[in-house]
Amino acid sequence: MEDILNLVGGDLVPATGNTWIDVHEPSTGKVYARLADSDARDVEAAVQAAEAAFPAWVAMGREGRSNVLLRLAALIEKDLEGFAEAESRDNGKPVHLARKVDIPRAVANFRFFATAILHFSTEAHVMDDVAVNYTDRSPIGVVGCISPWNLPLYLFTWKIAPALAAGNCVVAKPSEVTPMTAYRMARLCAEAGMPPGVLNIVHGLGPKVGTAITEHPAVKAISFTGGTRTGQEIARVAAPLFKKMSLELGGKNPVVIFADCDLEQALRTTVLSSFRNQGQICLCGSRILVERPLYERFRDAFVQRVKALRVGDPRDAASDLGAVVSEGHMEKVLSYIDLAREEGGRVLCGGKRVQLDGELQGGWYIAPTVIEGLGPACRTNQEEIFGPVVTIAPFDTEQDALSAANGTPYGLAAVLWTSDVKRAHRMAHQLESGIVWVNCWMIRDLRTPFGGMKQSGVGREGGVEALRFFTEAKNVCIKL
Ligand code: NAD
């Protein structure tokens, strides 16, 4: 059984208290590794290492830092298969998904920010005959990055890459549920030429390690992705300390389908936007709204395709869905299916745990589930489920669709299907959502602003937004 260690000051070390947390393999439900159960002492050591490393990391300059990150990207890419298998084993997702999406995206995150920093320019504001102002942007110092379990290495690197490229030193905490690929990456840092202390990874539980990072006075900014409730707790701790904060939180995303859409494209993509990664992507659409003239046709074809999806061994190339991430999460998702029934919903397919054979019989599998007959205000349509469960309902007018789509506390992503360009613009403008995909889903250009409105978050990641977040802006005004 492998031990997952912290990376502190360039060394791979157990937690100071030498205690451990079990790490499970969702496909079998068995324990397969143990994780350093760190606490505030480990965070303190990591912060000290980061503070000590900061001046030399800044002095390496953009090109020096860029080269380190590019080497790390190349090392991850060289071991793509090893990383993909590790991600699949740790998270339960099909290995083909980790191979195609998660790990290539982690590599792309490093490459993108390693090169973006070389082109990161700053503004100048010239006041005719009076003065010239320019914006000086310097790294903040030590920053904290805290990430969730659903896209483990993908989201972890999405934070640390811009933080490091901009010249900060990082104390990072991956999810305790899926820590393996961050550890695998930690083992490559020295070979990539990362100076000790520049990137520190402290593993363990959120309320212990996450809180210690959030409340540490030397950690000047917190970049967090996870649940809305955790985001509230982080804001409660960090706001009185006047830390910069970027919070990427939960969602309850609508998929709005008009009768004039390309039906085949809408069907094929909506199956993916509902159930990819077992529905555990913050950008998955969980409320499907279909214009009434198309409703029955769409619903029947959709349910037929969902029934054909294969839930199976994540290592099997034929599996469309693997296991959900933990037993607790499986119970939560199943309890929402029960709630949907209590609220009067009809389960059109799925609706239960899937029991596989042999060594997989203890695994945490759920059949992809489609529920009909629920109004927009019920809890099933208001609360984040974050699993392979969607609701489907008809609408009559554009206004009805907008009210339902916008009628939750969340505002992360929305998907729109129509061939009417004017309507697409009209709807996109009115949807309360940080991202609107029109006739597509999950196309990501890393230069674009990424984040949510309302209870889905504060701030934006991606491109120049991330580099601005991870730098402190100072206006320098020089009299002409
Ligand atoms: P979570 O909030 O339980 O945990 C996220 C991270 O925060 C973990 O590393 C956890 O250990 C840590 N944490 C927990 N309590 C903490 C505390 N008090 N202080 C500091 N850190 C703490 O979320 P999760 O269950 O890992 O992930 C699922 C959630 O993440 C869903 O709500 C999903 O929508 C959201 N998510 C959002 C985005 C986005 O970009 N908006 C992307 C992926 C996931």
Coordinates of C-alpha atoms and ligand atoms in Angstrom, one line a residue:
M1 CA 0.0 0.0 0.0
E2 CA 1.4 3.3 -1.1
D3 CA 2.0 6.2 1.3
I4 CA 1.0 9.7 0.0
L5 CA 3.4 12.2 1.4
N6 CA 3.5 16.0 1.7
L7 CA 6.0 18.1 -0.4
V8 CA 7.5 20.6 2.0
G9 CA 10.6 22.6 1.2
G10 CA 11.4 20.2 -1.6
D11 CA 11.2 17.1 0.6
L12 CA 8.6 14.4 0.5
V13 CA 7.6 13.9 4.2
P14 CA 4.9 12.4 6.3
A15 CA 2.7 14.6 8.5
T16 CA 4.4 15.9 11.6
G17 CA 1.9 13.9 13.8
N18 CA 2.6 10.8 11.8
T19 CA -1.0 9.9 11.4
W20 CA -2.7 8.7 8.2
I21 CA -6.1 8.8 6.4
D22 CA -7.3 5.8 4.3
V23 CA -7.6 6.4 0.6
H24 CA -10.2 4.3 -1.2
E25 CA -10.5 3.0 -4.7
P26 CA -14.1 3.8 -5.8
S27 CA -14.3 0.9 -8.3
T28 CA -13.9 -1.7 -5.5
G29 CA -14.7 0.3 -2.4
K30 CA -11.4 -0.9 -0.9
V31 CA -8.6 1.0 0.8
Y32 CA -5.6 1.1 -1.5
A33 CA -3.3 3.9 -0.1
R34 CA -2.8 6.0 2.9
L35 CA -2.5 9.8 3.1
A36 CA -0.6 12.1 5.3
D37 CA -3.1 13.4 7.9
S38 CA -1.5 16.9 8.2
D39 CA -2.3 19.7 10.6
A40 CA -1.4 23.4 11.3
R41 CA 2.2 22.4 12.1
D42 CA 2.7 21.0 8.5
V43 CA 1.1 24.1 7.1
E44 CA 3.4 26.3 9.2
A45 CA 6.5 24.4 7.8
A46 CA 5.2 24.8 4.3
V47 CA 4.5 28.5 4.7
Q48 CA 8.0 29.0 6.1
A49 CA 9.6 27.1 3.2
A50 CA 7.5 29.1 0.7
E51 CA 8.5 32.5 2.3
A52 CA 12.2 31.5 2.2
A53 CA 11.9 30.4 -1.5
F54 CA 10.1 33.5 -2.7
P55 CA 12.9 36.0 -3.4
A56 CA 14.9 33.6 -5.5
W57 CA 11.8 32.4 -7.4
V58 CA 11.0 36.0 -8.3
A59 CA 14.6 36.6 -9.2
M60 CA 14.5 33.7 -11.7
G61 CA 12.4 36.0 -13.9
R62 CA 9.5 35.0 -16.2
E63 CA 11.7 33.0 -18.5
G64 CA 13.3 31.0 -15.8
R65 CA 10.0 30.2 -14.1
S66 CA 8.4 29.4 -17.5
N67 CA 11.2 26.9 -18.2
V68 CA 10.6 25.1 -14.9
L69 CA 6.8 24.8 -15.6
L70 CA 7.4 23.7 -19.2
R71 CA 9.7 20.9 -17.9
L72 CA 7.1 19.8 -15.4
A73 CA 4.5 19.7 -18.1
A74 CA 6.8 17.6 -20.3
L75 CA 7.5 15.2 -17.4
I76 CA 3.8 14.7 -16.7
E77 CA 3.1 14.2 -20.4
K78 CA 5.9 11.6 -20.6
D79 CA 4.1 9.6 -17.9
L80 CA 0.6 10.3 -19.3
E81 CA -0.5 6.7 -19.1
G82 CA 0.7 6.3 -15.5
F83 CA -1.1 9.5 -14.5
A84 CA -4.3 8.5 -16.3
E85 CA -4.4 5.1 -14.6
A86 CA -3.7 6.7 -11.2
E87 CA -6.4 9.3 -11.7
S88 CA -8.9 6.7 -12.7
R89 CA -8.1 4.4 -9.8
D90 CA -8.2 7.3 -7.3
N91 CA -11.4 8.9 -8.6
G92 CA -13.4 6.1 -10.2
K93 CA -13.6 7.9 -13.6
P94 CA -13.1 5.8 -16.8
V95 CA -9.4 5.6 -17.6
H96 CA -10.1 6.7 -21.2
L97 CA -11.6 10.0 -19.8
A98 CA -8.5 10.6 -17.7
R99 CA -6.3 9.8 -20.7
K100 CA -8.2 12.1 -23.0
V101 CA -9.3 14.9 -20.8
D102 CA -7.8 15.2 -17.2
I103 CA -4.1 14.6 -17.8
P104 CA -3.7 16.3 -21.1
R105 CA -5.5 19.3 -19.6
A106 CA -3.1 19.3 -16.6
V107 CA -0.2 19.4 -19.1
A108 CA -2.0 22.2 -21.0
N109 CA -2.5 24.2 -17.9
F110 CA 1.2 24.3 -17.2
R111 CA 2.1 25.1 -20.9
F112 CA -0.6 27.7 -21.1
F113 CA 0.5 29.7 -18.1
A114 CA 4.2 29.1 -18.6
T115 CA 3.9 30.9 -22.0
A116 CA 1.1 33.3 -21.0
I117 CA 3.4 34.9 -18.4
L118 CA 5.9 35.7 -21.2
H119 CA 3.3 37.8 -23.0
F120 CA 1.6 39.3 -19.9
S121 CA 1.6 43.0 -20.5
T122 CA 0.5 45.8 -18.3
E123 CA -1.5 49.1 -18.9
A124 CA -0.3 52.6 -19.2
H125 CA -2.6 55.6 -18.9
V126 CA -1.3 58.8 -20.4
M127 CA -2.8 62.1 -19.2
D128 CA -2.1 64.7 -21.9
D129 CA 0.7 67.1 -20.8
V130 CA 0.2 66.1 -17.1
A131 CA 1.4 62.7 -16.2
V132 CA 1.8 59.1 -17.2
N133 CA 0.5 56.2 -15.1
Y134 CA 1.6 52.7 -15.5
T135 CA 0.4 49.6 -13.6
D136 CA 3.1 47.7 -11.9
R137 CA 2.1 44.1 -11.3
S138 CA 4.2 42.1 -8.8
P139 CA 3.7 38.6 -7.4
I140 CA 1.8 38.6 -4.1
G141 CA 4.1 36.3 -2.1
V142 CA 2.8 33.1 -0.6
V143 CA -0.6 32.0 -1.8
G144 CA -2.9 29.1 -1.0
C145 CA -4.6 26.9 -3.5
I146 CA -7.3 24.4 -2.4
S147 CA -8.9 22.1 -4.9
P148 CA -11.7 19.4 -5.1
W149 CA -12.0 15.8 -6.0
N150 CA -13.9 15.7 -9.3
L151 CA -11.2 16.7 -11.7
P152 CA -8.2 16.2 -9.4
L153 CA -5.0 17.1 -11.3
Y154 CA -6.9 19.2 -13.9
L155 CA -8.2 21.7 -11.3
F156 CA -5.2 21.5 -9.0
T157 CA -2.9 22.6 -11.8
W158 CA -5.4 25.2 -13.1
K159 CA -4.6 27.1 -9.9
I160 CA -1.0 26.4 -9.1
A161 CA 0.2 27.0 -12.7
P162 CA -0.8 30.7 -12.9
A163 CA 0.2 31.2 -9.3
L164 CA 3.7 29.9 -9.9
A165 CA 4.1 31.5 -13.3
A166 CA 3.3 34.9 -11.9
G167 CA 6.1 34.5 -9.4
N168 CA 4.3 33.4 -6.2
C169 CA 5.3 30.5 -3.9
V170 CA 2.4 28.2 -3.2
V171 CA 1.0 26.1 -0.3
A172 CA -1.5 23.8 -2.0
K173 CA -4.0 21.3 -0.7
P174 CA -5.6 18.7 -3.0
S175 CA -8.8 17.0 -2.0
E176 CA -8.2 14.3 0.6
V177 CA -10.6 12.1 -1.4
T178 CA -8.3 12.1 -4.5
P179 CA -4.8 13.0 -3.6
M180 CA -2.8 10.5 -5.7
T181 CA -2.0 12.5 -8.9
A182 CA -0.9 15.6 -7.0
Y183 CA 1.6 13.3 -5.1
R184 CA 2.7 11.8 -8.4
M185 CA 3.4 15.3 -9.7
A186 CA 5.2 16.3 -6.5
R187 CA 7.7 13.5 -7.2
L188 CA 8.6 15.2 -10.5
C189 CA 9.2 18.7 -9.2
A190 CA 12.9 18.3 -8.4
E191 CA 13.6 16.8 -11.8
A192 CA 11.8 19.7 -13.4
G193 CA 14.2 22.1 -11.6
M194 CA 11.6 23.5 -9.3
P195 CA 13.6 25.1 -6.4
P196 CA 12.7 23.7 -3.0
G197 CA 9.9 25.5 -1.2
V198 CA 8.4 27.1 -4.4
L199 CA 5.6 24.6 -4.5
N200 CA 4.5 22.9 -1.2
I201 CA 1.7 20.4 -1.1
V202 CA 0.1 19.7 2.3
H203 CA -2.3 16.8 2.3
G204 CA -5.2 16.1 4.7
L205 CA -8.6 17.1 5.9
G206 CA -10.3 20.4 4.9
P207 CA -11.2 21.7 8.4
K208 CA -7.6 21.0 9.6
V209 CA -5.3 21.7 6.6
G210 CA -7.6 23.9 4.6
T211 CA -8.5 26.1 7.5
A212 CA -4.8 26.4 8.6
I213 CA -3.9 27.6 5.1
T214 CA -6.9 30.0 5.0
E215 CA -6.2 31.6 8.3
H216 CA -2.4 31.8 8.1
P217 CA -1.4 35.5 8.1
A218 CA 1.5 35.0 5.7
V219 CA -0.8 33.4 3.0
K220 CA -1.9 36.5 1.1
A221 CA -4.4 35.1 -1.3
I222 CA -6.7 32.0 -1.5
S223 CA -7.8 30.4 -4.7
F224 CA -10.4 27.8 -3.9
T225 CA -12.6 25.4 -5.9
G226 CA -15.2 23.3 -4.2
G227 CA -18.6 23.4 -2.6
T228 CA -20.6 26.6 -1.9
R229 CA -20.8 25.9 1.8
T230 CA -17.0 25.4 2.1
G231 CA -16.6 28.6 0.1
Q232 CA -18.7 30.5 2.6
E233 CA -16.6 29.1 5.4
I234 CA -13.4 30.2 3.7
A235 CA -14.8 33.6 3.0
R236 CA -15.8 33.9 6.7
V237 CA -12.2 33.2 7.8
A238 CA -10.3 35.0 5.1
A239 CA -12.4 38.2 4.6
P240 CA -11.5 39.8 8.0
L241 CA -7.9 39.2 7.2
F242 CA -8.3 41.1 3.9
K243 CA -7.0 38.3 1.7
K244 CA -7.6 38.2 -2.0
M245 CA -10.0 35.5 -2.8
S246 CA -11.1 33.6 -5.9
L247 CA -13.9 31.2 -5.1
E248 CA -15.2 28.7 -7.7
L249 CA -18.2 27.0 -6.2
G250 CA -21.2 24.7 -6.9
G251 CA -23.7 24.8 -9.7
K252 CA -27.1 23.7 -10.9
N253 CA -26.7 24.3 -14.6
P254 CA -29.6 24.5 -17.0
V255 CA -29.7 23.1 -20.6
V256 CA -32.2 25.0 -22.6
I257 CA -33.3 23.2 -25.8
F258 CA -35.4 25.0 -28.4
A259 CA -37.5 23.1 -31.0
D260 CA -35.4 24.6 -33.9
C261 CA -32.2 23.0 -32.6
D262 CA -30.1 20.4 -34.5
L263 CA -31.7 17.5 -32.7
E264 CA -29.0 15.0 -33.3
Q265 CA -26.2 17.3 -32.0
A266 CA -28.4 18.3 -29.0
L267 CA -29.1 14.7 -28.1
R268 CA -25.5 13.5 -28.4
T269 CA -24.1 16.4 -26.5
T270 CA -26.7 16.4 -23.8
V271 CA -25.9 12.8 -23.0
L272 CA -22.3 13.9 -22.4
S273 CA -23.2 17.1 -20.5
S274 CA -25.4 15.1 -18.2
F275 CA -23.3 12.1 -17.5
R276 CA -19.7 12.7 -18.3
N277 CA -17.4 11.9 -15.3
Q278 CA -20.6 10.4 -13.7
G279 CA -22.2 13.8 -13.7
Q280 CA -19.5 15.0 -11.4
I281 CA -18.3 18.1 -13.4
C282 CA -19.3 21.4 -12.0
L283 CA -20.2 22.3 -15.6
C284 CA -22.5 19.4 -16.2
G285 CA -26.1 20.4 -17.1
S286 CA -28.5 18.9 -14.5
R287 CA -31.8 20.6 -15.5
I288 CA -32.9 19.9 -19.1
L289 CA -35.6 22.3 -20.3
V290 CA -37.1 21.4 -23.7
E291 CA -39.5 23.6 -25.8
R292 CA -42.9 21.8 -25.7
P293 CA -43.3 21.0 -29.4
L294 CA -40.0 19.0 -29.2
Y295 CA -40.4 17.7 -25.7
E296 CA -41.7 14.2 -26.1
R297 CA -39.5 13.4 -29.1
F298 CA -36.4 14.7 -27.4
R299 CA -37.3 13.0 -24.0
D300 CA -37.9 9.6 -25.6
A301 CA -34.7 9.6 -27.7
F302 CA -32.7 10.9 -24.8
V303 CA -33.9 8.3 -22.4
Q304 CA -33.2 5.6 -25.0
R305 CA -29.6 6.7 -25.4
V306 CA -29.1 7.0 -21.6
K307 CA -30.4 3.5 -21.1
A308 CA -27.7 2.3 -23.6
L309 CA -24.8 3.9 -21.5
R310 CA -22.6 1.3 -19.9
V311 CA -21.7 1.6 -16.2
G312 CA -18.7 -0.5 -15.6
D313 CA -15.1 -1.1 -14.7
P314 CA -13.3 2.3 -15.0
R315 CA -10.3 0.4 -16.6
D316 CA -12.6 -1.0 -19.4
A317 CA -12.5 1.0 -22.6
A318 CA -16.2 0.2 -23.1
S319 CA -17.4 1.8 -19.9
D320 CA -19.2 5.1 -20.4
L321 CA -19.5 5.7 -16.6
G322 CA -17.3 4.5 -13.9
A323 CA -17.8 4.7 -10.1
V324 CA -18.8 7.8 -8.2
V325 CA -16.1 9.1 -5.9
S326 CA -17.0 7.8 -2.5
E327 CA -19.5 5.8 -0.5
G328 CA -20.7 9.0 1.2
H329 CA -21.2 10.7 -2.1
M330 CA -23.0 7.7 -3.5
E331 CA -25.4 7.8 -0.5
K332 CA -26.0 11.5 -1.0
V333 CA -26.8 11.1 -4.7
L334 CA -29.2 8.1 -4.0
S335 CA -30.9 10.2 -1.3
Y336 CA -31.6 12.9 -3.9
I337 CA -33.2 10.3 -6.1
D338 CA -35.4 9.2 -3.2
L339 CA -36.2 12.9 -2.6
A340 CA -37.2 13.4 -6.3
R341 CA -39.6 10.5 -6.0
E342 CA -41.1 12.0 -2.8
E343 CA -41.5 15.3 -4.6
G344 CA -43.6 13.6 -7.3
G345 CA -40.9 12.9 -9.9
R346 CA -41.1 9.9 -12.3
V347 CA -37.8 8.1 -12.8
L348 CA -37.6 7.4 -16.5
C349 CA -34.4 5.4 -16.3
G350 CA -31.8 4.5 -13.7
G351 CA -32.7 5.5 -10.2
K352 CA -30.6 3.0 -8.4
R353 CA -27.2 1.7 -7.4
V354 CA -25.6 -0.7 -9.9
Q355 CA -24.0 -3.8 -8.4
L356 CA -21.1 -5.2 -10.4
D357 CA -19.5 -8.6 -10.0
G358 CA -16.3 -10.0 -8.7
E359 CA -13.8 -7.6 -7.3
L360 CA -16.0 -4.7 -8.3
Q361 CA -19.0 -5.7 -6.2
G362 CA -18.1 -3.3 -3.4
G363 CA -17.7 -0.4 -5.8
W364 CA -19.8 2.7 -5.8
Y365 CA -21.8 2.7 -9.1
I366 CA -25.0 4.5 -9.9
A367 CA -27.2 4.1 -13.0
P368 CA -27.5 7.3 -15.1
T369 CA -30.9 8.7 -14.0
V370 CA -33.5 10.8 -15.8
I371 CA -36.4 12.3 -13.8
E372 CA -39.5 13.9 -15.2
G373 CA -42.5 15.7 -13.7
L374 CA -40.9 18.1 -11.3
G375 CA -41.4 21.9 -11.1
P376 CA -38.5 24.3 -11.0
A377 CA -39.0 25.2 -7.3
C378 CA -38.6 21.8 -5.8
R379 CA -35.5 20.8 -3.9
T380 CA -34.4 18.3 -6.6
N381 CA -34.3 21.2 -9.1
Q382 CA -32.8 23.7 -6.6
E383 CA -30.0 21.9 -4.9
E384 CA -26.7 20.6 -6.3
I385 CA -26.7 16.8 -6.6
F386 CA -23.4 16.5 -8.5
G387 CA -23.9 13.0 -9.7
P388 CA -25.5 11.1 -12.7
V389 CA -28.9 12.5 -12.2
V390 CA -30.8 15.0 -14.4
T391 CA -34.3 16.3 -14.5
I392 CA -36.2 17.0 -17.7
A393 CA -39.2 19.3 -18.2
P394 CA -41.0 21.1 -21.0
F395 CA -41.4 24.9 -21.4
D396 CA -43.6 27.1 -23.5
T397 CA -42.0 30.5 -24.0
E398 CA -38.6 32.0 -24.0
Q399 CA -39.5 33.9 -20.8
D400 CA -40.6 30.6 -19.1
A401 CA -37.3 29.0 -20.0
L402 CA -35.3 32.0 -18.7
S403 CA -37.3 32.1 -15.4
A404 CA -36.6 28.4 -14.8
A405 CA -33.0 28.6 -15.9
N406 CA -32.2 31.6 -13.7
G407 CA -34.4 30.4 -10.9
T408 CA -31.8 28.9 -8.6
P409 CA -29.2 30.4 -6.2
Y410 CA -26.5 29.2 -8.6
G411 CA -25.1 30.7 -11.8
L412 CA -22.1 28.8 -13.1
A413 CA -22.8 27.5 -16.6
A414 CA -25.7 27.2 -19.1
V415 CA -26.2 25.4 -22.3
L416 CA -28.4 26.7 -25.1
W417 CA -29.6 24.8 -28.2
T418 CA -31.2 26.8 -31.0
S419 CA -30.5 27.6 -34.7
D420 CA -31.9 31.2 -34.2
V421 CA -28.8 33.4 -33.8
K422 CA -30.8 36.4 -32.6
R423 CA -32.4 34.3 -29.9
A424 CA -29.0 32.8 -29.0
H425 CA -27.7 36.3 -28.3
R426 CA -30.8 37.4 -26.5
M427 CA -30.9 34.4 -24.2
A428 CA -27.1 34.4 -23.6
H429 CA -27.3 38.0 -22.5
Q430 CA -30.1 37.3 -20.0
L431 CA -28.9 34.0 -18.6
E432 CA -27.4 34.5 -15.1
S433 CA -24.4 32.4 -15.6
G434 CA -20.6 32.8 -15.9
I435 CA -20.5 30.7 -19.0
V436 CA -23.0 30.1 -21.8
W437 CA -22.4 27.5 -24.3
V438 CA -24.5 27.8 -27.5
N439 CA -24.9 24.6 -29.5
C440 CA -22.0 23.0 -27.7
W441 CA -20.6 22.0 -24.3
M442 CA -17.2 22.0 -22.6
I443 CA -15.3 23.7 -25.4
R444 CA -12.7 25.5 -23.4
D445 CA -10.3 28.2 -24.5
L446 CA -8.0 28.8 -21.6
R447 CA -7.7 32.5 -22.4
T448 CA -11.4 33.1 -21.5
P449 CA -12.7 34.2 -18.1
F450 CA -14.0 31.2 -16.1
G451 CA -16.2 31.4 -13.0
G452 CA -19.6 31.7 -11.6
M453 CA -22.2 34.3 -10.6
K454 CA -24.5 34.3 -7.5
Q455 CA -23.6 31.4 -5.2
S456 CA -21.4 29.8 -7.8
G457 CA -18.5 32.0 -7.0
V458 CA -16.6 35.2 -6.8
G459 CA -13.9 36.2 -9.2
R460 CA -12.7 34.7 -12.5
E461 CA -10.0 32.3 -13.4
G462 CA -8.4 31.7 -16.8
G463 CA -6.0 33.7 -19.0
V464 CA -5.2 37.2 -17.9
E465 CA -7.8 37.1 -15.1
A466 CA -5.8 34.4 -13.3
L467 CA -2.5 36.3 -13.8
R468 CA -4.1 39.5 -12.5
F469 CA -5.5 37.7 -9.5
F470 CA -2.1 36.3 -8.6
T471 CA -0.4 39.7 -8.8
E472 CA -0.8 42.9 -6.9
A473 CA -1.5 45.9 -9.0
K474 CA 0.2 49.2 -8.2
N475 CA -0.4 52.5 -10.1
V476 CA 2.8 54.5 -10.6
C477 CA 2.1 58.1 -11.6
I478 CA 4.9 60.2 -13.1
K479 CA 4.5 63.9 -13.7
L480 CA 5.5 64.9 -17.2
Ligands
NAD1 P1 -15.5 20.6 -0.8 O1 -15.9 22.0 -0.7 O2 -16.0 19.6 0.1 O3 -13.9 20.4 -0.8 C1 -13.0 21.2 -1.6 C2 -11.7 21.3 -1.0 O4 -11.8 22.2 0.1 C3 -11.1 20.0 -0.5 O5 -9.7 20.1 -0.7 C4 -11.4 20.1 1.0 O6 -10.5 19.3 1.8 C5 -11.2 21.6 1.3 N1 -12.0 22.0 2.5 C6 -13.0 21.5 3.1 N2 -13.4 22.2 4.2 C7 -12.5 23.3 4.2 C8 -12.4 24.4 5.1 N3 -13.2 24.6 6.1 N4 -11.4 25.3 4.8 C9 -10.6 25.1 3.8 N5 -10.7 24.1 2.9 C10 -11.6 23.2 3.1 O7 -15.8 20.2 -2.3 P2 -15.7 18.8 -3.0 O8 -16.8 17.9 -2.4 O9 -14.3 18.3 -3.0 O10 -16.0 19.1 -4.5 C11 -17.3 19.2 -5.1 C12 -17.8 20.6 -5.2 O11 -16.9 21.4 -5.9 C13 -19.1 20.7 -5.9 O12 -19.9 21.6 -5.2 C14 -18.7 21.3 -7.2 O13 -19.8 22.0 -7.9 C15 -17.6 22.1 -6.9 N6 -16.8 22.4 -8.0 C16 -16.8 23.7 -8.6 C17 -16.0 24.0 -9.7 C18 -16.0 25.4 -10.3 O14 -15.2 25.6 -11.1 N7 -16.9 26.3 -9.9 C19 -15.2 23.0 -10.2 C20 -15.2 21.7 -9.7 C21 -16.0 21.5 -8.6

